Coordinates of C-alpha atoms in Angstrom, one line a residue:
M10 CA -26.6 13.9 1.5
T11 CA -24.4 10.9 1.9
P12 CA -21.6 9.5 -0.4
F13 CA -23.9 6.7 -1.4
D14 CA -27.1 8.6 -2.5
R15 CA -26.3 9.0 -6.2
H16 CA -25.5 5.3 -6.7
L17 CA -28.4 4.1 -4.5
T18 CA -30.7 5.9 -7.0
A19 CA -28.8 5.1 -10.2
W20 CA -28.4 1.4 -9.5
K21 CA -31.7 0.9 -7.7
L22 CA -30.2 -0.2 -4.4
V23 CA -31.8 -0.6 -1.0
P24 CA -29.6 0.0 2.1
D25 CA -29.2 -3.2 4.2
G26 CA -27.0 -2.2 7.1
A27 CA -24.9 0.5 8.7
P28 CA -22.2 2.2 6.6
I29 CA -18.6 1.3 7.1
H30 CA -15.9 3.9 6.8
T31 CA -12.2 2.9 6.4
H32 CA -9.1 5.0 5.8
S33 CA -9.6 4.8 2.0
S34 CA -13.3 4.0 1.3
D35 CA -16.9 4.3 2.3
L36 CA -18.9 1.1 2.1
L37 CA -22.6 0.3 2.5
P38 CA -24.3 -3.1 2.6
V39 CA -27.2 -3.0 0.1
R40 CA -29.6 -5.2 -1.8
R41 CA -30.4 -5.1 -5.5
D42 CA -33.4 -7.0 -6.6
G43 CA -33.2 -8.9 -3.3
E44 CA -29.5 -9.9 -3.8
A45 CA -27.0 -9.0 -1.0
A46 CA -24.3 -6.6 -2.3
M47 CA -21.7 -4.1 -1.1
L48 CA -21.5 -0.6 -2.4
K49 CA -18.0 0.8 -2.3
I50 CA -17.1 4.4 -2.8
P51 CA -13.2 4.7 -2.8
R52 CA -11.8 8.0 -1.5
D53 CA -8.2 7.1 -2.3
A54 CA -7.2 7.4 -5.9
E55 CA -5.2 4.1 -5.8
E56 CA -8.1 2.3 -4.3
K57 CA -10.2 2.8 -7.4
F58 CA -7.8 0.7 -9.4
G59 CA -8.9 -2.4 -7.5
A60 CA -12.0 -2.6 -9.6
L61 CA -9.8 -3.4 -12.6
M62 CA -8.7 -6.6 -11.0
M63 CA -12.1 -7.5 -9.7
R64 CA -13.6 -7.1 -13.2
W65 CA -10.8 -9.1 -14.8
W66 CA -11.2 -12.1 -12.4
D67 CA -15.0 -12.0 -13.3
G68 CA -16.1 -13.7 -10.1
D69 CA -13.6 -16.6 -10.3
G70 CA -12.0 -16.6 -6.9
A71 CA -13.1 -13.1 -6.2
A72 CA -16.4 -11.3 -5.5
R73 CA -18.5 -10.7 -8.6
V74 CA -18.7 -7.2 -9.9
L75 CA -22.4 -6.3 -10.3
A76 CA -22.0 -2.6 -11.4
F77 CA -19.2 -0.1 -11.6
D78 CA -18.3 3.4 -12.8
E79 CA -15.4 5.7 -12.2
D80 CA -16.6 6.6 -8.7
A81 CA -18.1 3.4 -7.3
L82 CA -18.1 -0.4 -7.3
L83 CA -21.0 -2.7 -6.5
I84 CA -19.9 -6.3 -5.6
E85 CA -21.6 -9.4 -4.3
R86 CA -21.6 -9.5 -0.5
A87 CA -20.2 -12.5 1.2
C88 CA -22.8 -13.5 3.9
G89 CA -21.4 -16.9 5.0
P90 CA -20.8 -17.5 8.7
R91 CA -17.2 -18.7 8.5
S92 CA -14.1 -16.5 9.2
L93 CA -10.5 -17.3 8.4
S94 CA -9.4 -15.1 11.3
H95 CA -11.5 -17.1 13.7
M96 CA -10.1 -20.4 12.3
A97 CA -6.5 -19.2 12.7
R98 CA -7.1 -18.1 16.3
N99 CA -8.9 -21.2 17.3
G100 CA -6.8 -24.2 16.4
R101 CA -7.6 -24.3 12.6
D102 CA -4.7 -22.3 11.2
Q103 CA -3.8 -25.0 8.8
D104 CA -7.3 -25.0 7.3
A105 CA -7.2 -21.2 7.0
T106 CA -3.8 -21.3 5.4
R107 CA -5.0 -23.9 2.9
I108 CA -8.0 -21.8 2.0
L109 CA -5.9 -18.7 1.5
C110 CA -3.4 -20.6 -0.7
E111 CA -6.2 -22.2 -2.8
T112 CA -7.7 -18.7 -3.3
I113 CA -4.4 -17.3 -4.4
N114 CA -3.9 -20.2 -6.8
R115 CA -7.3 -19.5 -8.3
L116 CA -6.6 -15.8 -8.7
H117 CA -3.2 -16.6 -10.3
A118 CA -4.7 -19.1 -12.8
P119 CA -4.4 -18.2 -16.5
R120 CA -7.3 -16.3 -18.1
A121 CA -8.4 -16.0 -21.7
A122 CA -8.5 -12.2 -21.5
P123 CA -5.3 -10.1 -21.2
P124 CA -4.8 -8.5 -17.8
P125 CA -5.5 -4.8 -17.3
S126 CA -2.8 -2.6 -18.9
E127 CA -2.8 -0.3 -15.9
L128 CA -1.1 -2.8 -13.5
A129 CA 1.9 -1.5 -11.7
P130 CA 5.1 -3.6 -11.7
L131 CA 6.5 -4.8 -8.3
T132 CA 9.6 -2.8 -9.0
Q133 CA 7.5 0.3 -8.6
W134 CA 5.7 -1.1 -5.6
F135 CA 8.9 -1.6 -3.7
A136 CA 10.1 2.0 -3.9
D137 CA 9.3 2.7 -0.2
L138 CA 11.6 -0.2 0.9
D139 CA 14.4 1.4 -1.1
T140 CA 13.8 4.7 0.6
Y141 CA 13.7 3.3 4.1
A142 CA 16.6 0.9 3.5
R143 CA 18.7 4.0 2.7
S144 CA 17.6 6.0 5.7
H145 CA 17.5 3.2 8.3
G146 CA 20.0 0.6 7.1
G147 CA 20.3 -2.5 9.2
V148 CA 17.7 -5.2 8.6
L149 CA 15.8 -3.1 6.1
A150 CA 19.0 -2.9 4.0
R151 CA 19.2 -6.7 4.0
C152 CA 15.5 -6.8 3.0
W153 CA 16.1 -4.4 0.1
Q154 CA 19.1 -6.4 -1.0
I155 CA 17.0 -9.6 -1.2
A156 CA 14.1 -7.8 -2.8
Q157 CA 16.4 -6.5 -5.6
E158 CA 17.6 -10.0 -6.3
L159 CA 14.1 -11.2 -6.6
L160 CA 12.9 -8.3 -8.7
A161 CA 15.8 -8.6 -11.1
Q162 CA 15.0 -12.2 -12.1
P163 CA 11.2 -12.7 -11.5
R164 CA 9.6 -16.1 -12.0
E165 CA 6.0 -17.0 -12.8
V166 CA 4.8 -13.5 -13.2
R167 CA 1.1 -13.0 -12.6
P168 CA -1.4 -10.2 -11.9
L169 CA -1.4 -10.2 -8.1
H170 CA -4.0 -9.5 -5.4
A171 CA -1.2 -7.8 -3.4
D172 CA -3.2 -7.5 -0.2
I173 CA -4.3 -11.1 0.5
H174 CA -4.9 -11.8 4.1
H175 CA -7.5 -13.4 6.5
E176 CA -9.9 -10.4 6.3
N177 CA -9.8 -10.1 2.5
V178 CA -11.0 -13.7 1.8
L179 CA -14.6 -14.1 2.8
D180 CA -17.1 -16.9 3.1
A181 CA -19.7 -16.5 0.3
G182 CA -21.7 -19.6 1.2
P183 CA -21.8 -23.2 -0.2
R184 CA -22.5 -22.2 -3.8
R185 CA -19.7 -19.6 -4.2
G186 CA -17.2 -20.7 -1.5
W187 CA -14.4 -18.4 -0.5
I188 CA -14.0 -15.1 -2.4
A189 CA -11.3 -12.4 -2.4
I190 CA -12.0 -8.7 -2.1
D191 CA -10.0 -5.5 -2.1
P192 CA -7.1 -6.2 -4.4
K193 CA -4.4 -3.7 -5.5
R194 CA -3.2 -3.2 -9.1
V195 CA 0.1 -5.0 -9.2
I196 CA 1.8 -7.5 -11.5
G197 CA 4.9 -9.5 -10.6
E198 CA 6.2 -12.9 -9.3
R199 CA 3.4 -14.9 -7.6
G200 CA 5.5 -15.5 -4.5
Y201 CA 4.7 -12.0 -3.4
D202 CA 1.1 -12.9 -2.7
F203 CA 2.1 -15.9 -0.5
A204 CA 4.6 -13.8 1.5
N205 CA 1.7 -11.7 2.8
L206 CA 0.3 -14.7 4.8
F207 CA 2.7 -14.6 7.8
T208 CA 1.7 -11.7 10.1
D209 CA -2.1 -12.2 10.2
P210 CA -4.6 -12.3 11.7
D211 CA -2.8 -10.8 14.8
A212 CA 0.6 -10.7 16.5
D213 CA -0.4 -13.3 19.2
T214 CA -1.2 -15.9 16.5
A215 CA 1.5 -15.1 14.1
L216 CA 4.3 -15.0 16.7
A217 CA 3.2 -18.0 18.8
P218 CA 6.0 -20.5 19.3
G219 CA 6.4 -22.8 16.3
H220 CA 3.7 -21.0 14.3
F221 CA 5.9 -19.5 11.7
E222 CA 7.5 -22.8 10.9
R223 CA 4.2 -24.7 10.6
R224 CA 2.7 -22.1 8.4
L225 CA 5.8 -22.0 6.2
D226 CA 5.5 -25.8 5.7
D227 CA 1.8 -25.3 4.8
V228 CA 2.3 -22.5 2.3
V229 CA 5.1 -24.4 0.6
E230 CA 2.8 -27.4 0.2
Y231 CA -0.5 -25.7 -0.6
G232 CA 1.0 -22.8 -2.6
R233 CA 3.3 -25.2 -4.5
I234 CA 6.2 -22.8 -4.1
E235 CA 9.9 -23.5 -3.5
R236 CA 10.8 -23.1 0.1
R237 CA 13.9 -20.9 -0.2
R238 CA 12.2 -18.6 -2.7
L239 CA 9.3 -18.2 -0.4
L240 CA 11.6 -17.3 2.5
Q241 CA 13.2 -14.7 0.3
W242 CA 9.8 -13.2 -0.6
I243 CA 8.8 -13.2 3.1
V244 CA 11.9 -11.1 3.9
A245 CA 11.3 -8.7 1.0
Y246 CA 7.6 -8.3 1.6
Q247 CA 7.8 -7.9 5.3
G248 CA 10.6 -5.4 4.8
L249 CA 8.3 -3.4 2.5
S250 CA 5.4 -3.7 5.0
A251 CA 7.8 -2.4 7.8
A252 CA 8.7 0.6 5.6
W253 CA 5.0 1.4 5.2
F254 CA 4.5 1.2 8.9
L255 CA 7.5 3.5 9.5
S256 CA 6.1 6.0 7.0
D257 CA 2.9 6.1 9.1
E258 CA 5.1 6.6 12.2
E259 CA 4.1 3.2 13.6
E260 CA 6.4 0.6 15.0
P261 CA 6.6 -2.6 12.8
A262 CA 7.6 -5.0 15.6
K263 CA 5.6 -7.9 14.2
E264 CA 7.1 -7.5 10.8
F265 CA 10.6 -7.3 12.1
A266 CA 10.0 -10.5 14.2
I267 CA 8.8 -12.4 11.1
I268 CA 11.8 -11.0 9.1
G269 CA 14.1 -12.4 11.8
M270 CA 12.5 -15.8 11.7
A271 CA 12.8 -16.0 7.9
L272 CA 16.4 -14.8 7.8
A273 CA 17.4 -17.3 10.5
Q274 CA 16.2 -20.1 8.1
L275 CA 17.8 -18.5 5.0
D276 CA 21.1 -18.1 6.8
R277 CA 21.4 -21.7 8.0

């Protein structure tokens, strides 16, 4: 018996590859009536809420939801050959950044339907940064100070993806283009999503000389976001990310390096 058996039968799916197991979900490539799809069985309670956002976007900028219930999600499978991580590592970081920003802009676009009522505010999302700023002080305290200022007076509030990066925007071929997967359930200022673009796809790329400054210029342009506000969000977001790494007893060296670069520009 596998985690997938019930939904393979109920949704008339045919396995089409090896299962993938992450820290929060079990996934299986499948086909339904010949169409490539991905069956996702979340094991983490919070992970299940991502389906709310996927259904609300209804395939516009994100993978289409083909079926769902309280235990599983079936989405279209992106089978295109292009990879944003490969682009970023091989001299096409500007192209990758443009695609990421365009995808975020599509996800943030107004919709006719109201957003899901279960979305968590960013103030709630930032609780871990508050905790680690109190216990560790130093740069995390500065990050928390800036985060509080942003959260107190939010601008352009949108339902957010909240985990947008090079591996969560996939090539779905010429007809569908680039599509996002694996969102969280968060609502807040749109700058939060753009602040997530500065540490991926890896430390060698993100911390290469001049890379932060070039990507900052690109995100300001393609994301149509005010430069200083973006720098503030980078500090706040990377502080939160560092707090999450610390909670997992991991060293957030990359995040602290990006915070340092952003603060150096803010403090000029």
